[in-house]
C-alpha cells in the first residue's frame, strides 16, 4: 500500500481527520476508538469546532482504498461540492501523500476523469466511492517526479489549514523536519511499489509460480488455485499468446469433430426412423421364450427399447384382447405400447385386419350410445345422438329405426307395429317380436306415445323424447305430453304450461323419493332414478 504508516505525526494527523469525521457522523464507538489511538501518540492538538456556515458547500466522502493486494477503509474525506476529481486527487496527495498519477477514482461503478465535478458525481453522500491505486510503473511515475511534486506541494501549498497544529513555534519548526522525513518515507514506499513484482499463480502442489494465463502448472500439470483471477491490467507474454493461439486452434478442431459426429448421429437416427422395425444389433436372450437369438432375429421396441424375438411379439399381438398392445416385458411393469407400424410389420395382412376389427368391436362395446345394425351378420354400427331417429348402415345400406330399434324400410313405426300384430297370429317370429315389445312396455323400458300410441324407447340422455311419428314432445317420467293443456301427472291435471318436472323435481337422497308440487296436487312416490 502507498499509504504512509511509519511517520508518527502523519499517522496522528490521519487519526485526527478520521476522528473529526466520526464525531461529525455521530459514531460514538468509532470516535472513542480513534481518540484512544490518538492519545497513545502523545501529540499536542488544537481542536477547532466548525460552525454550520463553514460546512456549507461541502461533501463528506466515504472512501474505500484498495490496490492489487490490500483493501483499507472506509476513510472519510471532506471536500467542496464544486471541486473536480483533479482537485480531489491533489487534496489526497496533500493529506495522505498519494500521487495523483496512481489514483483511479470510481463513482457509481464507473471510472471518472479529472474534469468531472463532485456535485454531479455524488448526488447521495451516503454512498461509497472507491479509490484504486495502480502501481507506479504502470502510471509512469519516477522517483524524481514524485520527490519534485512533494517539494512543490510543501512550497506552494495554500490550501486549508490542517486541524492538527502544534502549540509552539519550536514544534512548528520541528514539523518541517518531520515533513521532510515523510517525503523520504513516501519516496521509499513509491520505490517499493515501483519495484517489479512476481506476477502469476503459485502451484498448490509444487509451489512453482506460473504465468497468470497458463491453464496448468508447467512442472506438474496441476490446476490453478480455486478462485484465482488474472489481474485486470495484465499484459500476456509471447509464450502465453502462443499458448492461447494453440488452445483456440484445438477448440476449433474439437468443435469440428463434434459437429461431424452430430451429423453422423443424425443420419443414423433418420435411417432408423424410416424403418418399420428396429432389429437388434447384438445377440440377446428373449425374456419370453428364454432362447438365445443372433443379431437381426429380434425386434427392439421404439417406445421402451426392450428387445424380444419376432415370434414372441407376434403371439403377444394375436392373443391381446385390448385395442392397444402393451410391452410384454415382465421384470417390472412397462407402460409402453407397440406402435401401429410395428404391429403391421410383425403380422400378416389378414391377421392385421382381424386385429383392427377386434379393436372396433371393443370400441363399440365400450361406447354407451352405440347402435349395431340389425341386418344379419352386418358389422356396421354407429354412435347416435338424441335428435337422430334413423341410421343408414354404410356397410349393408339398410335403414335402421333408432326409435323401434328394428328394420322396417318402406313403413313408418305405426305401420310396422300394426303389421307385427297382424303377423303375430300366424308368424312365430312376428309373435316373438310382439311379445318382446309388450314385455318392454310392462317393465318400463318402453312406452306408448300419448298421442298416436306408437311404442317408443328412450335412448341415452335426459327425460325428454319426441315421437318419431306425430312429433309430440313427451316426458319419460310422467309418460305424458311435456307441455300443453293435456299435461297430467298420474291422470291428475297439472296447472301450468309445462309438465313441471324440469323445475320442481327434487331428489331426496336420504329417503330416495320424488316430490311433485303444484297448486292442485302434491304427490310423493319412489324415485324412478334410484329404484
PDB file of C-alpha atoms in Angstrom, residues 94-295:
ATOM      1  CA  UNK A  94      -1.570  16.693   0.247  1.00  0.00           C
ATOM      2  CA  UNK A  95      -3.285  14.802   3.092  1.00  0.00           C
ATOM      3  CA  UNK A  96      -2.035  11.262   2.529  1.00  0.00           C
ATOM      4  CA  UNK A  97       0.965  11.520   0.196  1.00  0.00           C
ATOM      5  CA  UNK A  98      -0.601   9.510  -2.639  1.00  0.00           C
ATOM      6  CA  UNK A  99       0.494  10.878  -6.010  1.00  0.00           C
ATOM      7  CA  UNK A 100      -2.360  11.839  -8.408  1.00  0.00           C
ATOM      8  CA  UNK A 101      -0.899   9.668 -11.192  1.00  0.00           C
ATOM      9  CA  UNK A 102      -1.531   6.451  -9.269  1.00  0.00           C
ATOM     10  CA  UNK A 103      -5.072   7.421  -8.234  1.00  0.00           C
ATOM     11  CA  UNK A 104      -8.101   5.999 -10.068  1.00  0.00           C
ATOM     12  CA  UNK A 105     -11.457   7.197  -8.705  1.00  0.00           C
ATOM     13  CA  UNK A 106     -14.603   5.110  -9.183  1.00  0.00           C
ATOM     14  CA  UNK A 107     -18.035   6.689  -8.643  1.00  0.00           C
ATOM     15  CA  UNK A 108     -21.182   4.549  -9.060  1.00  0.00           C
ATOM     16  CA  UNK A 109     -19.130   1.694 -10.570  1.00  0.00           C
ATOM     17  CA  UNK A 110     -17.720   3.975 -13.282  1.00  0.00           C
ATOM     18  CA  UNK A 111     -14.172   5.194 -13.762  1.00  0.00           C
ATOM     19  CA  UNK A 112     -14.268   9.017 -13.900  1.00  0.00           C
ATOM     20  CA  UNK A 113     -11.914  11.515 -15.494  1.00  0.00           C
ATOM     21  CA  UNK A 114     -10.307  14.571 -13.904  1.00  0.00           C
ATOM     22  CA  UNK A 115     -12.824  17.053 -15.333  1.00  0.00           C
ATOM     23  CA  UNK A 116     -15.900  15.688 -13.529  1.00  0.00           C
ATOM     24  CA  UNK A 117     -17.214  17.636 -10.526  1.00  0.00           C
ATOM     25  CA  UNK A 118     -18.242  16.098  -7.219  1.00  0.00           C
ATOM     26  CA  UNK A 119     -21.595  17.889  -7.345  1.00  0.00           C
ATOM     27  CA  UNK A 120     -22.668  15.716 -10.293  1.00  0.00           C
ATOM     28  CA  UNK A 121     -20.847  12.554  -9.247  1.00  0.00           C
ATOM     29  CA  UNK A 122     -22.077  12.402  -5.631  1.00  0.00           C
ATOM     30  CA  UNK A 123     -25.817  13.152  -5.504  1.00  0.00           C
ATOM     31  CA  UNK A 124     -26.087  10.907  -2.420  1.00  0.00           C
ATOM     32  CA  UNK A 125     -23.314  11.395   0.132  1.00  0.00           C
ATOM     33  CA  UNK A 126     -24.136   8.112   1.888  1.00  0.00           C
ATOM     34  CA  UNK A 127     -22.824   6.012  -0.997  1.00  0.00           C
ATOM     35  CA  UNK A 128     -19.286   4.663  -1.046  1.00  0.00           C
ATOM     36  CA  UNK A 129     -16.684   5.720  -3.578  1.00  0.00           C
ATOM     37  CA  UNK A 130     -13.594   3.736  -4.413  1.00  0.00           C
ATOM     38  CA  UNK A 131     -10.001   4.861  -4.816  1.00  0.00           C
ATOM     39  CA  UNK A 132      -7.964   2.293  -6.700  1.00  0.00           C
ATOM     40  CA  UNK A 133      -4.142   2.653  -6.645  1.00  0.00           C
ATOM     41  CA  UNK A 134      -2.238   1.360  -9.647  1.00  0.00           C
ATOM     42  CA  UNK A 135       1.484   0.509  -9.491  1.00  0.00           C
ATOM     43  CA  UNK A 136       3.883   3.396 -10.056  1.00  0.00           C
ATOM     44  CA  UNK A 137       5.429   1.561 -13.003  1.00  0.00           C
ATOM     45  CA  UNK A 138       2.066   1.419 -14.789  1.00  0.00           C
ATOM     46  CA  UNK A 139       1.494   5.123 -14.123  1.00  0.00           C
ATOM     47  CA  UNK A 140       4.989   6.071 -15.471  1.00  0.00           C
ATOM     48  CA  UNK A 141       5.814   7.715 -12.131  1.00  0.00           C
ATOM     49  CA  UNK A 142       9.535   8.071 -11.406  1.00  0.00           C
ATOM     50  CA  UNK A 143      11.188   8.755  -8.080  1.00  0.00           C
ATOM     51  CA  UNK A 144      12.480  12.135  -9.256  1.00  0.00           C
ATOM     52  CA  UNK A 145       8.996  13.233 -10.336  1.00  0.00           C
ATOM     53  CA  UNK A 146       7.490  12.133  -7.033  1.00  0.00           C
ATOM     54  CA  UNK A 147      10.155  13.960  -4.995  1.00  0.00           C
ATOM     55  CA  UNK A 148       9.770  17.108  -7.114  1.00  0.00           C
ATOM     56  CA  UNK A 149       5.973  17.160  -6.739  1.00  0.00           C
ATOM     57  CA  UNK A 150       6.220  16.639  -2.981  1.00  0.00           C
ATOM     58  CA  UNK A 151       8.607  19.584  -2.583  1.00  0.00           C
ATOM     59  CA  UNK A 152       6.403  21.771  -4.775  1.00  0.00           C
ATOM     60  CA  UNK A 153       3.407  20.857  -2.645  1.00  0.00           C
ATOM     61  CA  UNK A 154       5.188  21.992   0.517  1.00  0.00           C
ATOM     62  CA  UNK A 155       6.408  25.259  -1.010  1.00  0.00           C
ATOM     63  CA  UNK A 156       3.300  26.342  -2.946  1.00  0.00           C
ATOM     64  CA  UNK A 157       0.532  24.849  -0.819  1.00  0.00           C
ATOM     65  CA  UNK A 158      -2.060  27.491   0.134  1.00  0.00           C
ATOM     66  CA  UNK A 159      -4.923  25.122   0.882  1.00  0.00           C
ATOM     67  CA  UNK A 160      -6.923  24.681   4.072  1.00  0.00           C
ATOM     68  CA  UNK A 161      -5.061  24.633   7.375  1.00  0.00           C
ATOM     69  CA  UNK A 162      -4.772  21.218   8.954  1.00  0.00           C
ATOM     70  CA  UNK A 163      -6.921  20.683  12.006  1.00  0.00           C
ATOM     71  CA  UNK A 164      -3.758  19.358  13.676  1.00  0.00           C
ATOM     72  CA  UNK A 165      -1.457  22.267  14.510  1.00  0.00           C
ATOM     73  CA  UNK A 166       1.312  22.344  17.075  1.00  0.00           C
ATOM     74  CA  UNK A 167       1.225  24.515  20.166  1.00  0.00           C
ATOM     75  CA  UNK A 168       4.644  26.207  19.980  1.00  0.00           C
ATOM     76  CA  UNK A 169       6.856  27.650  17.257  1.00  0.00           C
ATOM     77  CA  UNK A 170       9.519  25.140  18.111  1.00  0.00           C
ATOM     78  CA  UNK A 171       7.113  22.362  17.409  1.00  0.00           C
ATOM     79  CA  UNK A 172       6.181  24.076  14.154  1.00  0.00           C
ATOM     80  CA  UNK A 173       9.815  24.154  13.142  1.00  0.00           C
ATOM     81  CA  UNK A 174      10.169  20.561  14.099  1.00  0.00           C
ATOM     82  CA  UNK A 175       7.181  19.764  11.868  1.00  0.00           C
ATOM     83  CA  UNK A 176       9.067  20.961   8.795  1.00  0.00           C
ATOM     84  CA  UNK A 177      11.767  18.430   9.520  1.00  0.00           C
ATOM     85  CA  UNK A 178       9.144  15.779  10.001  1.00  0.00           C
ATOM     86  CA  UNK A 179       7.547  16.687   6.666  1.00  0.00           C
ATOM     87  CA  UNK A 180      10.916  16.128   5.022  1.00  0.00           C
ATOM     88  CA  UNK A 181      11.132  12.748   6.695  1.00  0.00           C
ATOM     89  CA  UNK A 182       7.641  11.985   5.449  1.00  0.00           C
ATOM     90  CA  UNK A 183       8.664  12.809   1.874  1.00  0.00           C
ATOM     91  CA  UNK A 184      11.584  10.440   2.173  1.00  0.00           C
ATOM     92  CA  UNK A 185       9.283   7.732   3.504  1.00  0.00           C
ATOM     93  CA  UNK A 186       6.861   8.385   0.626  1.00  0.00           C
ATOM     94  CA  UNK A 187       9.742   8.098  -1.795  1.00  0.00           C
ATOM     95  CA  UNK A 188      10.751   4.773  -0.283  1.00  0.00           C
ATOM     96  CA  UNK A 189       7.180   3.479  -0.412  1.00  0.00           C
ATOM     97  CA  UNK A 190       6.751   4.540  -4.035  1.00  0.00           C
ATOM     98  CA  UNK A 191      10.111   2.987  -4.867  1.00  0.00           C
ATOM     99  CA  UNK A 192       8.926  -0.258  -3.315  1.00  0.00           C
ATOM    100  CA  UNK A 193       5.694  -0.020  -5.288  1.00  0.00           C
ATOM    101  CA  UNK A 194       7.624   0.668  -8.471  1.00  0.00           C
ATOM    102  CA  UNK A 195       9.810  -2.388  -7.938  1.00  0.00           C
ATOM    103  CA  UNK A 196       8.768  -5.258 -10.224  1.00  0.00           C
ATOM    104  CA  UNK A 197       6.760  -7.966  -8.504  1.00  0.00           C
ATOM    105  CA  UNK A 198       6.486 -11.586  -9.492  1.00  0.00           C
ATOM    106  CA  UNK A 199       3.092 -11.965 -11.197  1.00  0.00           C
ATOM    107  CA  UNK A 200       1.340 -15.330 -11.510  1.00  0.00           C
ATOM    108  CA  UNK A 201      -0.286 -18.087  -9.501  1.00  0.00           C
ATOM    109  CA  UNK A 202       1.649 -20.425  -7.206  1.00  0.00           C
ATOM    110  CA  UNK A 203       1.111 -24.121  -7.848  1.00  0.00           C
ATOM    111  CA  UNK A 204      -0.625 -25.741  -4.843  1.00  0.00           C
ATOM    112  CA  UNK A 205       1.408 -28.940  -5.404  1.00  0.00           C
ATOM    113  CA  UNK A 206       4.965 -27.928  -6.290  1.00  0.00           C
ATOM    114  CA  UNK A 207       4.769 -24.169  -5.348  1.00  0.00           C
ATOM    115  CA  UNK A 208       6.083 -23.124  -8.781  1.00  0.00           C
ATOM    116  CA  UNK A 209       4.863 -19.657  -9.757  1.00  0.00           C
ATOM    117  CA  UNK A 210       3.236 -19.929 -13.190  1.00  0.00           C
ATOM    118  CA  UNK A 211       2.197 -17.236 -15.629  1.00  0.00           C
ATOM    119  CA  UNK A 212      -1.345 -15.911 -14.961  1.00  0.00           C
ATOM    120  CA  UNK A 213      -2.867 -17.225 -18.212  1.00  0.00           C
ATOM    121  CA  UNK A 214      -1.333 -20.709 -18.027  1.00  0.00           C
ATOM    122  CA  UNK A 215      -4.129 -23.308 -17.592  1.00  0.00           C
ATOM    123  CA  UNK A 216      -1.924 -25.797 -15.708  1.00  0.00           C
ATOM    124  CA  UNK A 217       1.343 -25.926 -13.801  1.00  0.00           C
ATOM    125  CA  UNK A 218       4.332 -26.020 -16.116  1.00  0.00           C
ATOM    126  CA  UNK A 219       6.151 -28.505 -13.861  1.00  0.00           C
ATOM    127  CA  UNK A 220       3.496 -30.903 -12.521  1.00  0.00           C
ATOM    128  CA  UNK A 221       0.396 -30.029 -14.566  1.00  0.00           C
ATOM    129  CA  UNK A 222      -1.778 -29.213 -11.524  1.00  0.00           C
ATOM    130  CA  UNK A 223      -4.749 -26.874 -11.924  1.00  0.00           C
ATOM    131  CA  UNK A 224      -4.602 -23.236 -10.706  1.00  0.00           C
ATOM    132  CA  UNK A 225      -5.869 -22.486  -7.183  1.00  0.00           C
ATOM    133  CA  UNK A 226      -9.621 -22.142  -6.853  1.00  0.00           C
ATOM    134  CA  UNK A 227     -10.761 -18.548  -7.106  1.00  0.00           C
ATOM    135  CA  UNK A 228      -7.605 -17.234  -8.786  1.00  0.00           C
ATOM    136  CA  UNK A 229      -8.272 -14.279 -11.097  1.00  0.00           C
ATOM    137  CA  UNK A 230      -5.972 -12.806 -13.709  1.00  0.00           C
ATOM    138  CA  UNK A 231      -5.112  -9.145 -12.941  1.00  0.00           C
ATOM    139  CA  UNK A 232      -7.162  -6.704 -14.988  1.00  0.00           C
ATOM    140  CA  UNK A 233      -4.185  -4.752 -16.338  1.00  0.00           C
ATOM    141  CA  UNK A 234      -2.026  -7.813 -17.031  1.00  0.00           C
ATOM    142  CA  UNK A 235      -0.379  -7.968 -20.463  1.00  0.00           C
ATOM    143  CA  UNK A 236       0.179 -11.545 -21.757  1.00  0.00           C
ATOM    144  CA  UNK A 237       3.698 -12.611 -22.683  1.00  0.00           C
ATOM    145  CA  UNK A 238       4.684 -14.124 -26.024  1.00  0.00           C
ATOM    146  CA  UNK A 239       4.603 -17.667 -24.646  1.00  0.00           C
ATOM    147  CA  UNK A 240       1.122 -17.090 -23.272  1.00  0.00           C
ATOM    148  CA  UNK A 241      -0.020 -15.654 -26.591  1.00  0.00           C
ATOM    149  CA  UNK A 242       1.248 -18.772 -28.390  1.00  0.00           C
ATOM    150  CA  UNK A 243      -0.463 -20.966 -25.802  1.00  0.00           C
ATOM    151  CA  UNK A 244      -3.766 -19.124 -26.314  1.00  0.00           C
ATOM    152  CA  UNK A 245      -3.487 -19.485 -30.095  1.00  0.00           C
ATOM    153  CA  UNK A 246      -2.840 -23.209 -29.703  1.00  0.00           C
ATOM    154  CA  UNK A 247      -5.832 -23.588 -27.382  1.00  0.00           C
ATOM    155  CA  UNK A 248      -8.020 -21.698 -29.858  1.00  0.00           C
ATOM    156  CA  UNK A 249      -6.917 -23.999 -32.692  1.00  0.00           C
ATOM    157  CA  UNK A 250      -7.570 -27.085 -30.553  1.00  0.00           C
ATOM    158  CA  UNK A 251     -11.022 -25.766 -29.651  1.00  0.00           C
ATOM    159  CA  UNK A 252     -11.906 -25.202 -33.306  1.00  0.00           C
ATOM    160  CA  UNK A 253     -10.722 -28.713 -34.177  1.00  0.00           C
ATOM    161  CA  UNK A 254     -12.744 -30.185 -31.311  1.00  0.00           C
ATOM    162  CA  UNK A 255     -15.863 -28.298 -32.427  1.00  0.00           C
ATOM    163  CA  UNK A 256     -15.387 -29.538 -35.982  1.00  0.00           C
ATOM    164  CA  UNK A 257     -15.078 -33.159 -34.842  1.00  0.00           C
ATOM    165  CA  UNK A 258     -18.160 -32.815 -32.629  1.00  0.00           C
ATOM    166  CA  UNK A 259     -20.160 -31.303 -35.499  1.00  0.00           C
ATOM    167  CA  UNK A 260     -19.207 -34.207 -37.782  1.00  0.00           C
ATOM    168  CA  UNK A 261     -20.199 -36.653 -35.044  1.00  0.00           C
ATOM    169  CA  UNK A 262     -23.566 -34.936 -34.632  1.00  0.00           C
ATOM    170  CA  UNK A 263     -24.208 -35.156 -38.386  1.00  0.00           C
ATOM    171  CA  UNK A 264     -23.401 -38.881 -38.378  1.00  0.00           C
ATOM    172  CA  UNK A 265     -25.714 -39.484 -35.427  1.00  0.00           C
ATOM    173  CA  UNK A 266     -28.493 -37.530 -37.137  1.00  0.00           C
ATOM    174  CA  UNK A 267     -28.165 -39.586 -40.322  1.00  0.00           C
ATOM    175  CA  UNK A 268     -28.243 -42.796 -38.280  1.00  0.00           C
ATOM    176  CA  UNK A 269     -31.379 -41.670 -36.431  1.00  0.00           C
ATOM    177  CA  UNK A 270     -33.114 -40.779 -39.713  1.00  0.00           C
ATOM    178  CA  UNK A 271     -32.226 -44.191 -41.180  1.00  0.00           C
ATOM    179  CA  UNK A 272     -33.719 -45.945 -38.152  1.00  0.00           C
ATOM    180  CA  UNK A 273     -36.813 -43.718 -38.301  1.00  0.00           C
ATOM    181  CA  UNK A 274     -37.507 -44.802 -41.874  1.00  0.00           C
ATOM    182  CA  UNK A 275     -37.620 -48.459 -40.783  1.00  0.00           C
ATOM    183  CA  UNK A 276     -40.878 -50.016 -39.560  1.00  0.00           C
ATOM    184  CA  UNK A 277     -38.999 -52.446 -37.294  1.00  0.00           C
ATOM    185  CA  UNK A 278     -35.717 -51.841 -35.471  1.00  0.00           C
ATOM    186  CA  UNK A 279     -33.676 -55.051 -35.422  1.00  0.00           C
ATOM    187  CA  UNK A 280     -31.339 -55.957 -32.575  1.00  0.00           C
ATOM    188  CA  UNK A 281     -27.636 -55.224 -33.155  1.00  0.00           C
ATOM    189  CA  UNK A 282     -26.246 -57.601 -30.531  1.00  0.00           C
ATOM    190  CA  UNK A 283     -27.139 -61.192 -29.532  1.00  0.00           C
ATOM    191  CA  UNK A 284     -29.725 -61.379 -26.740  1.00  0.00           C
ATOM    192  CA  UNK A 285     -31.877 -63.718 -24.650  1.00  0.00           C
ATOM    193  CA  UNK A 286     -35.607 -63.260 -25.244  1.00  0.00           C
ATOM    194  CA  UNK A 287     -37.320 -62.609 -21.876  1.00  0.00           C
ATOM    195  CA  UNK A 288     -40.439 -64.536 -23.054  1.00  0.00           C
ATOM    196  CA  UNK A 289     -39.128 -67.770 -24.617  1.00  0.00           C
ATOM    197  CA  UNK A 290     -35.738 -67.623 -22.826  1.00  0.00           C
ATOM    198  CA  UNK A 291     -33.902 -68.590 -26.033  1.00  0.00           C
ATOM    199  CA  UNK A 292     -30.674 -67.130 -27.399  1.00  0.00           C
ATOM    200  CA  UNK A 293     -31.083 -65.144 -30.621  1.00  0.00           C
ATOM    201  CA  UNK A 294     -28.483 -63.788 -33.023  1.00  0.00           C
ATOM    202  CA  UNK A 295     -28.161 -60.310 -34.493  1.00  0.00           C
TER     203      UNK A 295
END
